[in-house]
Coordinates of C-alpha atoms (C1' of nucleotides) in Angstrom, one line a residue:
Chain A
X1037 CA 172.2 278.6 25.8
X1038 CA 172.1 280.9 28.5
X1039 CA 171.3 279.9 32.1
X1040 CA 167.9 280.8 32.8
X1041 CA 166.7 279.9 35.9
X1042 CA 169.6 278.7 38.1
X1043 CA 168.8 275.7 40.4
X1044 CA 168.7 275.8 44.4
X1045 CA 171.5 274.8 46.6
X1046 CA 171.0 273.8 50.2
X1047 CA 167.1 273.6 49.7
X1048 CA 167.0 269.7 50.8
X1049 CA 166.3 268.6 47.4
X1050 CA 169.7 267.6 45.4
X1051 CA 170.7 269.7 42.2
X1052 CA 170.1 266.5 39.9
X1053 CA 166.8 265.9 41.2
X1054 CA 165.6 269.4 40.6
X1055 CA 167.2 269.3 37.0
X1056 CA 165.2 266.2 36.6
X1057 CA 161.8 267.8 37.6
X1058 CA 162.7 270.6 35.5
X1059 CA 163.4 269.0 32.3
X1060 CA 160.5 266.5 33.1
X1061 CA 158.1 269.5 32.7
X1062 CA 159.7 270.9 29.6
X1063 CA 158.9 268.0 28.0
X1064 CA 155.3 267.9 29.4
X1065 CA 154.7 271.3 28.2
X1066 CA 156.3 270.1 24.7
X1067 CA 159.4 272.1 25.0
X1068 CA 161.6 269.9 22.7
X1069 CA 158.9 268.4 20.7
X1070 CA 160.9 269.5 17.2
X1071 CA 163.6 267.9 17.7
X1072 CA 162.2 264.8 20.0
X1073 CA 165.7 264.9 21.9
X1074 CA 167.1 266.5 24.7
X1075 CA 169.9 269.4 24.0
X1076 CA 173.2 267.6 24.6
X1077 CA 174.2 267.5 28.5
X1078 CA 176.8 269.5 28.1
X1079 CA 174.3 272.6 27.2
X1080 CA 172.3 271.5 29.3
X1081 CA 174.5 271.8 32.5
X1082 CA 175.6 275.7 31.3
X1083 CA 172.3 276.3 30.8
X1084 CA 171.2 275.0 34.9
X1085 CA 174.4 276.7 35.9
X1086 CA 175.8 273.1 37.2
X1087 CA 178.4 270.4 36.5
X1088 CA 177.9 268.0 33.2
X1089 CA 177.8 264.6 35.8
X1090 CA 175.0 266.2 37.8
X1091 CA 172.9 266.7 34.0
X1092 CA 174.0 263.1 33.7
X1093 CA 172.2 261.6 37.3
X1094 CA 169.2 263.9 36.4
X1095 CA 168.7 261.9 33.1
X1096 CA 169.8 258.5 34.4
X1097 CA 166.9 259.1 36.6
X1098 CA 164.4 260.0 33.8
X1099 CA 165.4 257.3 31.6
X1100 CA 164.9 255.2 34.9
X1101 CA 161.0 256.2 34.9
X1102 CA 161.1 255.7 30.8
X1103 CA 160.7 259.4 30.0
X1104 CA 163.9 259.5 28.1
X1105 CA 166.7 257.3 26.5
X1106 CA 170.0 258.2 26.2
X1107 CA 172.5 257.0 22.9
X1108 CA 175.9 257.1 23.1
X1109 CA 176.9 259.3 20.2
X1110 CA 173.5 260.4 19.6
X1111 CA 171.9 261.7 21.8
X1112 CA 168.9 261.7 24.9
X1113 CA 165.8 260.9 23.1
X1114 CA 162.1 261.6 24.7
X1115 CA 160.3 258.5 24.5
X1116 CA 156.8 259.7 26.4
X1117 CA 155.8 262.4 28.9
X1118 CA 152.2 263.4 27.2
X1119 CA 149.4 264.0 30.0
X1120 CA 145.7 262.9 29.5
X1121 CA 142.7 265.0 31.1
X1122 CA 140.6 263.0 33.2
X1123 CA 136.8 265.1 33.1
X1124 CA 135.1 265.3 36.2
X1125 CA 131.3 265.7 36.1
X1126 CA 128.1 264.4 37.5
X1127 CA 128.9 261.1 35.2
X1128 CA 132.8 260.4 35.8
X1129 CA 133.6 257.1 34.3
X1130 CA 137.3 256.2 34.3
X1131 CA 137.4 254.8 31.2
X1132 CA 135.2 256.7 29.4
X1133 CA 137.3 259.9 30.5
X1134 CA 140.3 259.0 29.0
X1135 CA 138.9 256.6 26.0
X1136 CA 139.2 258.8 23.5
X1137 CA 142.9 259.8 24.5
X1138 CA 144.8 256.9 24.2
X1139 CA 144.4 253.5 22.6
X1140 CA 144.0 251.3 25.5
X1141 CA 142.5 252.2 29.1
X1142 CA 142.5 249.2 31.5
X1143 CA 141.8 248.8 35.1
X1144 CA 143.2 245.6 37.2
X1145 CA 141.4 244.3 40.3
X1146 CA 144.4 244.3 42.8
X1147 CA 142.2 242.8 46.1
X1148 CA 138.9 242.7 47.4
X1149 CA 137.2 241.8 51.2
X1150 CA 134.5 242.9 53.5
X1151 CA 135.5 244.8 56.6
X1152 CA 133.7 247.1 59.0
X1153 CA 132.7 250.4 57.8
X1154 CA 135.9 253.3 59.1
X1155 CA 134.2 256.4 60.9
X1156 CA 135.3 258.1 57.5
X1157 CA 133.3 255.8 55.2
X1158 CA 130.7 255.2 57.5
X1159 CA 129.5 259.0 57.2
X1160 CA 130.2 259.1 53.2
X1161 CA 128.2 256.3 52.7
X1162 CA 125.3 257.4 55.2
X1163 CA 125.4 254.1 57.3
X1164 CA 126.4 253.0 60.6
X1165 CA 129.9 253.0 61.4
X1166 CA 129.7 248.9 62.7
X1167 CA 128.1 248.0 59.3
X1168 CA 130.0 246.1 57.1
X1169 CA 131.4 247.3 53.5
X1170 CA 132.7 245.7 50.4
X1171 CA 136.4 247.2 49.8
X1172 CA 138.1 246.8 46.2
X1173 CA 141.3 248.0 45.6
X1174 CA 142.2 248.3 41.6
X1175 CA 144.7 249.9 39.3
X1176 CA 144.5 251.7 35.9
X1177 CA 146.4 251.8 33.6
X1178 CA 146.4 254.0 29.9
X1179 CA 148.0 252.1 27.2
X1180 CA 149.7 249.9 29.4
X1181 CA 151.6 252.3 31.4
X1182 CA 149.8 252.3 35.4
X1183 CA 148.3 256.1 36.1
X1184 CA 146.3 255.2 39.2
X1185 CA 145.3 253.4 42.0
X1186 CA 142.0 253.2 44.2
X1187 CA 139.8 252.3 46.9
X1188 CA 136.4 251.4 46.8
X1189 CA 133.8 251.0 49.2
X1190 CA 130.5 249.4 48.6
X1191 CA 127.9 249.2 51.1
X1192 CA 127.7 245.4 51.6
X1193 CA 124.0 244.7 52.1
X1194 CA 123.1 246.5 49.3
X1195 CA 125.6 245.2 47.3
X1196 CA 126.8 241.9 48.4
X1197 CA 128.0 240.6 45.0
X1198 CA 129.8 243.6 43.5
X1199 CA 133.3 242.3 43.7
X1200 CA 132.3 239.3 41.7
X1201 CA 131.0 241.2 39.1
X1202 CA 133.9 243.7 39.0
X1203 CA 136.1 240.7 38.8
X1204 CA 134.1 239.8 36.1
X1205 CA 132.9 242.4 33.6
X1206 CA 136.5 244.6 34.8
X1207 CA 134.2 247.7 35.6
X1208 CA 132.3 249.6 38.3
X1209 CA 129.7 250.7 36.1
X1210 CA 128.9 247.2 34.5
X1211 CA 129.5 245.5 37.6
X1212 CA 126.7 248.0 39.1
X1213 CA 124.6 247.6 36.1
X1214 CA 124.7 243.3 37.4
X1215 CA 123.4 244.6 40.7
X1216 CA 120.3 246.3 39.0
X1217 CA 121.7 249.9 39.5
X1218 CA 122.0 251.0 35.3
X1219 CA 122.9 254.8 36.5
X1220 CA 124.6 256.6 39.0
X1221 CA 126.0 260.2 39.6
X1222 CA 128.6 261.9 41.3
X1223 CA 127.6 263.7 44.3
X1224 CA 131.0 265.0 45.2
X1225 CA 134.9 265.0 44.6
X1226 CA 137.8 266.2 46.9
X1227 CA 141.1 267.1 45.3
X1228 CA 144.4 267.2 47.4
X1229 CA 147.7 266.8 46.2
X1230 CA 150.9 265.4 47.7
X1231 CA 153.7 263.1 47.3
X1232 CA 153.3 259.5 46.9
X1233 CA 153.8 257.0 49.7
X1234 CA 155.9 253.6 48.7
X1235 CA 153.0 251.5 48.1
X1236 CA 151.7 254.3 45.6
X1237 CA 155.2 254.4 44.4
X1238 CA 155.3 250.8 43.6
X1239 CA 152.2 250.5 42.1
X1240 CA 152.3 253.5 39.4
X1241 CA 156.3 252.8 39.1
X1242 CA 157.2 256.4 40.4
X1243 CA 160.3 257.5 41.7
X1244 CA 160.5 259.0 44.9
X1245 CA 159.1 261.9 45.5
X1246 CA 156.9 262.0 43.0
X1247 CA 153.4 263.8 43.3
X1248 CA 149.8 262.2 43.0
X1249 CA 146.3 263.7 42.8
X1250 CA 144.2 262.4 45.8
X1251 CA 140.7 262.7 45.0
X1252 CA 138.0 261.5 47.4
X1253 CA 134.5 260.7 45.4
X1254 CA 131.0 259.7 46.5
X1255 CA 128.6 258.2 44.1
X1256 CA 124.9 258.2 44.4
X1257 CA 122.0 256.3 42.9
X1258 CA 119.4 258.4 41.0
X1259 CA 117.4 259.1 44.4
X1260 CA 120.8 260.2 46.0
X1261 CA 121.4 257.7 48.6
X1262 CA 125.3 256.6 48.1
X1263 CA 126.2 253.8 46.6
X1264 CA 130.2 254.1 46.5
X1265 CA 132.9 255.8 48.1
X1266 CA 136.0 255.8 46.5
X1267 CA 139.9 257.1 46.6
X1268 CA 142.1 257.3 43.8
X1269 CA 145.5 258.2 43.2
X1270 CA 146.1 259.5 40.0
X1271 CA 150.1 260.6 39.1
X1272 CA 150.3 264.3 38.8
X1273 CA 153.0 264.0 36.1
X1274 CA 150.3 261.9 34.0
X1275 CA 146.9 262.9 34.7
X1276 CA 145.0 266.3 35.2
X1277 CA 141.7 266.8 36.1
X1278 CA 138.5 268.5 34.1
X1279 CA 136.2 269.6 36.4
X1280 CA 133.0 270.1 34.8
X1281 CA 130.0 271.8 36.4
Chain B
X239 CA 157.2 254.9 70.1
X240 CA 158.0 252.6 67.0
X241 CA 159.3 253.9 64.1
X242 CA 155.9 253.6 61.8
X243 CA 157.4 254.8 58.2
X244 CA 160.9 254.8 57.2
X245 CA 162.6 257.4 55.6
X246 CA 164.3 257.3 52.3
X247 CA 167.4 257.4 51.5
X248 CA 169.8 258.2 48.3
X249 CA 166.2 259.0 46.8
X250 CA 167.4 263.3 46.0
X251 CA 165.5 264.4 48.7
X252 CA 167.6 265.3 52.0
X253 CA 165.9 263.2 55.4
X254 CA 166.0 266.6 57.2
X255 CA 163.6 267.7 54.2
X256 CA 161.7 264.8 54.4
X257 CA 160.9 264.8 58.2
X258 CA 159.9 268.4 57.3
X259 CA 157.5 267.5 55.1
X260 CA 156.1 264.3 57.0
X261 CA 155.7 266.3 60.0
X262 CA 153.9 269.2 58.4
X263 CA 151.0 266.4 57.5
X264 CA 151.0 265.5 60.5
X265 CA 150.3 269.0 61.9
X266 CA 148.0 269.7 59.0
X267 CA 146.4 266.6 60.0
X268 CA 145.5 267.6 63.7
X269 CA 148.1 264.8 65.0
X270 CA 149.4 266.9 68.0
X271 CA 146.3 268.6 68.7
X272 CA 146.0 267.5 72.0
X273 CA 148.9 268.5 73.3
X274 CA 149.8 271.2 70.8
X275 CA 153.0 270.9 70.9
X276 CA 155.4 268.0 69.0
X277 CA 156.9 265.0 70.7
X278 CA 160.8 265.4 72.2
X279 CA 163.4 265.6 69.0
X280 CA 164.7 262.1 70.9
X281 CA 161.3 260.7 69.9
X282 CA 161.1 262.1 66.5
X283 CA 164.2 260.4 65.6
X284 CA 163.4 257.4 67.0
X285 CA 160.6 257.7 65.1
X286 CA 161.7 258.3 61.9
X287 CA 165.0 256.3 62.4
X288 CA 167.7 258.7 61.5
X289 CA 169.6 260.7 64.5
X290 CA 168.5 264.0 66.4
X291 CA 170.6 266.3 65.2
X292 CA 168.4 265.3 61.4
X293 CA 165.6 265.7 63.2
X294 CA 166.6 269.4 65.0
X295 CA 167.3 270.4 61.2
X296 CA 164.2 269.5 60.2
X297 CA 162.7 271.7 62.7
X298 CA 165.0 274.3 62.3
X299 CA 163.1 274.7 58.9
X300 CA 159.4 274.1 60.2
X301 CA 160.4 276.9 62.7
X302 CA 161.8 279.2 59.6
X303 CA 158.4 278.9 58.0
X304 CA 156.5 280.1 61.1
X305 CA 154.5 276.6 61.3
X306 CA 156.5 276.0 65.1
X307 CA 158.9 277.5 67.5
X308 CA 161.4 275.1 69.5
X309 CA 161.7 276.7 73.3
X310 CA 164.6 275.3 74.9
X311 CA 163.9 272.9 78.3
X312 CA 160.3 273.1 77.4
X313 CA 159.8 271.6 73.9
X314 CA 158.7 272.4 69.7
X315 CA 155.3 274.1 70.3
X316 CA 152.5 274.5 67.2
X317 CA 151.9 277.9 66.1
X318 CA 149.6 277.1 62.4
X319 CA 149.3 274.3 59.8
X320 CA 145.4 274.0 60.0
X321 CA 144.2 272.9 56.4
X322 CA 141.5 274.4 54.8
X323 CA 138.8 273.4 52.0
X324 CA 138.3 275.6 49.0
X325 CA 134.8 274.7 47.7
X326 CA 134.2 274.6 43.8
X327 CA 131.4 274.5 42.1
X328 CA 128.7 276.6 39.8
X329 CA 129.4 279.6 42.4
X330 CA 132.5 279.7 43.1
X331 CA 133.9 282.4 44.5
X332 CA 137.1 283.0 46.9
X333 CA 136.7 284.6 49.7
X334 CA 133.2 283.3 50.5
X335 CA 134.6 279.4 50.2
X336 CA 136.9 279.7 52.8
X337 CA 135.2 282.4 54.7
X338 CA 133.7 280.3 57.6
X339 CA 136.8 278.3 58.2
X340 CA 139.2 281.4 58.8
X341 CA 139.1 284.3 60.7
X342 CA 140.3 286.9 57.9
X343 CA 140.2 286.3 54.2
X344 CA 141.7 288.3 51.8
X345 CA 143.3 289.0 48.8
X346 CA 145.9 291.6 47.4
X347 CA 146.2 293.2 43.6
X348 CA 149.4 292.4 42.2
X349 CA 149.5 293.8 39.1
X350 CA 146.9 294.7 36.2
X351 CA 147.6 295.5 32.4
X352 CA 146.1 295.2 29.4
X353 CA 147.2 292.4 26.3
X354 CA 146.2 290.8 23.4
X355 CA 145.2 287.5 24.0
X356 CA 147.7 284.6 23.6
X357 CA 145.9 281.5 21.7
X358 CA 144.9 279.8 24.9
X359 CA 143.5 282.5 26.8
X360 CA 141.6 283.6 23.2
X361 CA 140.4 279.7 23.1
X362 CA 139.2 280.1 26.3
X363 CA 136.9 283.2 26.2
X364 CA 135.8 282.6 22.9
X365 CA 137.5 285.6 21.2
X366 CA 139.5 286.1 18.1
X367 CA 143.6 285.4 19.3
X368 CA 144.2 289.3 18.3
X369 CA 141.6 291.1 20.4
X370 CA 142.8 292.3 24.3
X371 CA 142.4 291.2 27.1
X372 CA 142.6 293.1 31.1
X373 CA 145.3 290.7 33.2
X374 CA 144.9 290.6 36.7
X375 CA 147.5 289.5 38.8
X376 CA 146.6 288.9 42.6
X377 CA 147.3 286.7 46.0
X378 CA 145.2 285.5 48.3
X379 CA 145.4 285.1 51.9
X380 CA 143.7 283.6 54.8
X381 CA 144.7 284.9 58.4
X382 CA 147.6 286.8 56.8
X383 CA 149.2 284.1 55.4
X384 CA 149.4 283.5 51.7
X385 CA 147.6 280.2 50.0
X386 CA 147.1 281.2 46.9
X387 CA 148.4 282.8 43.2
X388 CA 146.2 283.7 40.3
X389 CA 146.0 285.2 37.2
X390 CA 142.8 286.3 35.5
X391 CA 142.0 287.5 32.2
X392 CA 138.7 289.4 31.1
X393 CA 137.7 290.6 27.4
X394 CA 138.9 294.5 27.2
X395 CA 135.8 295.2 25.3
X396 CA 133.3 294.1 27.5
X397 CA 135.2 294.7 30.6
X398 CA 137.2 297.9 30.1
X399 CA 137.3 298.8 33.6
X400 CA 137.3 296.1 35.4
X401 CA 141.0 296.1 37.2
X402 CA 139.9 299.5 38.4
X403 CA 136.7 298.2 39.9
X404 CA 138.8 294.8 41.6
X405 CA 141.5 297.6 42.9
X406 CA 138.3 299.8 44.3
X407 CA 136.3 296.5 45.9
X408 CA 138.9 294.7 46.7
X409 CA 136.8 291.7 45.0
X410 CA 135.6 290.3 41.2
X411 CA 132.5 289.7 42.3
X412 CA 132.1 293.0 43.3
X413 CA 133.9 294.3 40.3
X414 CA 131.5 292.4 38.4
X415 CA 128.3 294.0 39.9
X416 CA 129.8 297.4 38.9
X417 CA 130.0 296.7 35.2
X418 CA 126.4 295.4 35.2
X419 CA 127.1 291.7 35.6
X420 CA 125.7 290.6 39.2
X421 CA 126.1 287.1 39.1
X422 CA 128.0 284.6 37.0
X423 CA 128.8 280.9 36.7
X424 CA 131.9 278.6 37.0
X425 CA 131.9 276.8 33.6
X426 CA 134.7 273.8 34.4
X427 CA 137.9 274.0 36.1
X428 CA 141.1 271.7 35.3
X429 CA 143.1 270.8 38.3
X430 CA 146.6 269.8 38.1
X431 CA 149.5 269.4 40.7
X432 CA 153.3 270.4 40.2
X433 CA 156.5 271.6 42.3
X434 CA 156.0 275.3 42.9
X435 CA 158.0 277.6 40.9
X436 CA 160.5 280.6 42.1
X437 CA 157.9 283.0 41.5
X438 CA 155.1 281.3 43.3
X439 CA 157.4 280.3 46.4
X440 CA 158.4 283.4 46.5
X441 CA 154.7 284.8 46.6
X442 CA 153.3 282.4 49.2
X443 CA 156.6 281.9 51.4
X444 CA 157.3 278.2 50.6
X445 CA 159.8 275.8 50.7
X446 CA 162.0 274.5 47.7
X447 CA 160.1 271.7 46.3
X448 CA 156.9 272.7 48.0
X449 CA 153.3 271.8 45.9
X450 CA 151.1 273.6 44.2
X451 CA 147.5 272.7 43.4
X452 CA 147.0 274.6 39.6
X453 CA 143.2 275.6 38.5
X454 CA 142.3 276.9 35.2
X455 CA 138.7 278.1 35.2
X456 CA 136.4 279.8 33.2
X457 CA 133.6 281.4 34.7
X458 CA 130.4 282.3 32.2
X459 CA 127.6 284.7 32.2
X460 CA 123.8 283.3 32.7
X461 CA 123.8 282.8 28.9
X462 CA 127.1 280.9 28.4
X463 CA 128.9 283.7 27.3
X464 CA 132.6 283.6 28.8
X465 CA 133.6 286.9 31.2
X466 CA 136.7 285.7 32.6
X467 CA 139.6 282.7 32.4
X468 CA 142.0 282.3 35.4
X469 CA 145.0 280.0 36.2
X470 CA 145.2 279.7 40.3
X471 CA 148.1 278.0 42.3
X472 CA 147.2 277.4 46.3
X473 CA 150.1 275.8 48.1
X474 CA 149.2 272.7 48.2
X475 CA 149.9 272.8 52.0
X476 CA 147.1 274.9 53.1
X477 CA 144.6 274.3 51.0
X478 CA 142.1 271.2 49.6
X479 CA 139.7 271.3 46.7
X480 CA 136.2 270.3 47.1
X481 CA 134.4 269.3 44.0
X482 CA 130.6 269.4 44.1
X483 CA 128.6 268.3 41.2
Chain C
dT291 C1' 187.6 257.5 5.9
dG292 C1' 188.1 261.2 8.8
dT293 C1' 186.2 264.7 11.7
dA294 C1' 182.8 266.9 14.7
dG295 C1' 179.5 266.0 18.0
dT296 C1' 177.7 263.3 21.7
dT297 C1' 177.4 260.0 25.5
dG298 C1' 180.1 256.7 28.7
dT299 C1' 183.6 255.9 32.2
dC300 C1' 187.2 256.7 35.2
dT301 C1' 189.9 259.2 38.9
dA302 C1' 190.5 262.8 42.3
dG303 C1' 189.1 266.4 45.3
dA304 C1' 185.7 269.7 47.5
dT305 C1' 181.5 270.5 49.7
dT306 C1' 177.3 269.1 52.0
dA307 C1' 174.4 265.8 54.7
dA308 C1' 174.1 262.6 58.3
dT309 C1' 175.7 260.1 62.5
dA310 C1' 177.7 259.8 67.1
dG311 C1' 178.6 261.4 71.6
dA312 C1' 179.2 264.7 75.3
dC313 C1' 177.7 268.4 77.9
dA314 C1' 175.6 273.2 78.6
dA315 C1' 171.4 275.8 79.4
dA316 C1' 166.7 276.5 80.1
dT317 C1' 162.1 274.9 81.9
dA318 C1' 158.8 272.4 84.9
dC319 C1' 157.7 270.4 89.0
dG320 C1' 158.0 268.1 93.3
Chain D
dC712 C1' 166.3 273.8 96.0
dG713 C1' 167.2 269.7 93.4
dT714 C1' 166.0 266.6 89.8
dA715 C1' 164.1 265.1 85.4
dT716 C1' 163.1 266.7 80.9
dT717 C1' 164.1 269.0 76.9
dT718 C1' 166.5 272.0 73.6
dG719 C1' 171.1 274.3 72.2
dT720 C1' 175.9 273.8 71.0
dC721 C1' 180.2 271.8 70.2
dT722 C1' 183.6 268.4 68.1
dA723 C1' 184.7 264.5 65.3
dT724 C1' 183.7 261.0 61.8
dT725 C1' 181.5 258.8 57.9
dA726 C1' 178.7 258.9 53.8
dA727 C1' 176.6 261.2 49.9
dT728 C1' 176.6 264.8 46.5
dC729 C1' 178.8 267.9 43.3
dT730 C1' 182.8 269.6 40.7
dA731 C1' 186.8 269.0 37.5
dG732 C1' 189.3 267.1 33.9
dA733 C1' 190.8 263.5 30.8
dC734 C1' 189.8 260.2 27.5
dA735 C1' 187.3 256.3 25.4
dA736 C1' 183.3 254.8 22.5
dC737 C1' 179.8 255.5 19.5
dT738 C1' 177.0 258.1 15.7
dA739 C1' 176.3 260.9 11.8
dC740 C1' 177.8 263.0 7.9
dA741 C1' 180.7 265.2 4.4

DNA sequence: TGTAGTTGTCTAGATTAATAGACAAATACG
DNA sequence: CGTATTTGTCTATTAATCTAGACAACTACA
């Protein structure tokens, strides 16, 4: 049990925090996936060349998000930490992405309104900045555990009913399918990455920190006028991407 | 001058770091354009609600990393942090992405060899786990700094002198056209985000806890055939991903 | 039942991060 | 030249993080 990487002092980020990243993506890349538990903390603190209390925050912090569970005379057991691929292409469909991954995909309708078009969506969505726009904030979630959160921004007078509907049916694609629109594509998705903000934070129960995937999408009917504009947060320790051509 | 977000505390992240972090954005975002230089360290801290001298280590790193450069009695002037756009799509290629955004793009050989193909990289270009495969090891910069990591792997049969071509041209595509292949196609690329690792801060001069956007691609010939795989890490800082279907 | 292995808890001390205030030094500008 | 503005430096204090060691509590297993 060697050390093998030794961790960063005076880098702004504390020692148990970067011992929790660390093991976080050991188990994400299936590290300890014979034995399904953590080596004990003592090995664990020889191996990050630190104390045995600081191995101990790092998992109190990880059993905190759910990843792990620590026994007293057992040991730290891994209770998740498997990532889904989300595919990108010309027909992204949240649920249809990850459907085959897991056993349950949800979305939740977290708030909806009408509001001015932004400069921003204005120009994705080809209309006037004054016009007015349908927004609807949701949530998904993959077998019951919250992976993201989005905007959405309808144009209104060509879809004045769509937050009904979403409400409703609980998805884009039937709710578009009530407002005569059976098909759409995806013209275009921007992919940023950075830590989440506390709404983001609260709503995907991360710790601080924590990294999301920002993508910025535009959907387009089958003659290519836009229909949607949406932004979704995905949590980077959860989800990857599949971009498709 | 209200404070707008406040910082977190106990959350294993130092304020100093944080304040660093939020006032990159910021930069990256154009919010000091005008007067291209940051508001008085008084300010800032009001700002963010923790004291000056939090706020003066915070620079004190943001001045380390080239992005500004405090000049006593006259203030914290701007000297970077513009963010750029990486197109990807069918044709996706490097230098010519980013080419009209930056004055000088490009990219240095690392390191070349010649290896037989772990499982992945075998899955990848559709070839039998024990055959060999050309690694290519190179970094990418735009105006002399560095953005971006990658490794690439080509079948040794079909490519046998490839690294010698990329070392001559300074480019794959280029490479490419010398062993008869003049154009090619980006198949899919998976897009993931982490904390950088020693190596890769090391490589493109960041910060402890910096981000990384991580693309696996394969590009294709005209008939589907794979000619290359590649893992990519851009600092996550620098550079945004734009997905076009 | 006993022993090895492991996590939980406690105390104490050392190091680092953050706050607070005062004043020096440089710049800009009337 | 004098004044306001802004960064640089110093000291002192408080709070948070990390180390160190000892021992209790629980589990598994021979």
């Amino acid at each position: 049990m060697a050390q093998q990487k030794p961790v960063e002092r005076h880098s702004g980020v504390s020692l148990w925090r970067q011992i929790a990243d660390r093991i976080r993506v050991s188990i994400a890349d299936g590290e300890f996936r014979e034995t399904g538990r953590l080596p004990p903390a003592f090995d664990l603190a020889e191996r990050f060349g630190v104390n045995r209390h600081t191995v101990r925050a790092a998992l109190a912090f990880l059993a905190e998000e759910g990843l792990v569970e620590s026994i007293q005379g057992h040991g730290t057991i891994i209770k998740g930490g498997r990532q889904l691929t989300l595919p990108i292409s010309k027909r992204t469909r949240f649920s249809a992405g990850v459907g085959d991954q897991a056993s349950s995909v949800t979305t939740r309708l977290l708030r909806s309104g009408e509001l001015q078009a932004s400069a921003e969506v204005a120009a994705q969505l080809q209309i006037a900045p004054e016009q007015l726009v349908i927004e609807v904030e949701e949530s998904g979630y993959v077998d019951g555990r919250p992976v993201s959160c989005s905007q959405h921004f309808f144009p209104a007078d060509r879809f004045p009913d769509i937050a009904r509907h979403i409400a409703a049916t609980g998805s884009i694609t039937r709710a578009f399918a009530a407002c005569d629109l059976p098909d759409y594509l995806r013209q275009s998705t921007e992919v940023s990455a950075r830590h989440a903000d506390a709404r983001e934070r609260e709503l995907m129960h991360l710790s601080p920190g924590a990294i999301v995937l920002e993508t910025r999408a535009i959907n387009t009917d089958l003659e290519g006028r836009p229909v949607q504009c949406s932004r979704t947060r995905f949590s980077a320790d959860r989800i990857s991407l599949r971009v498709t051509a």
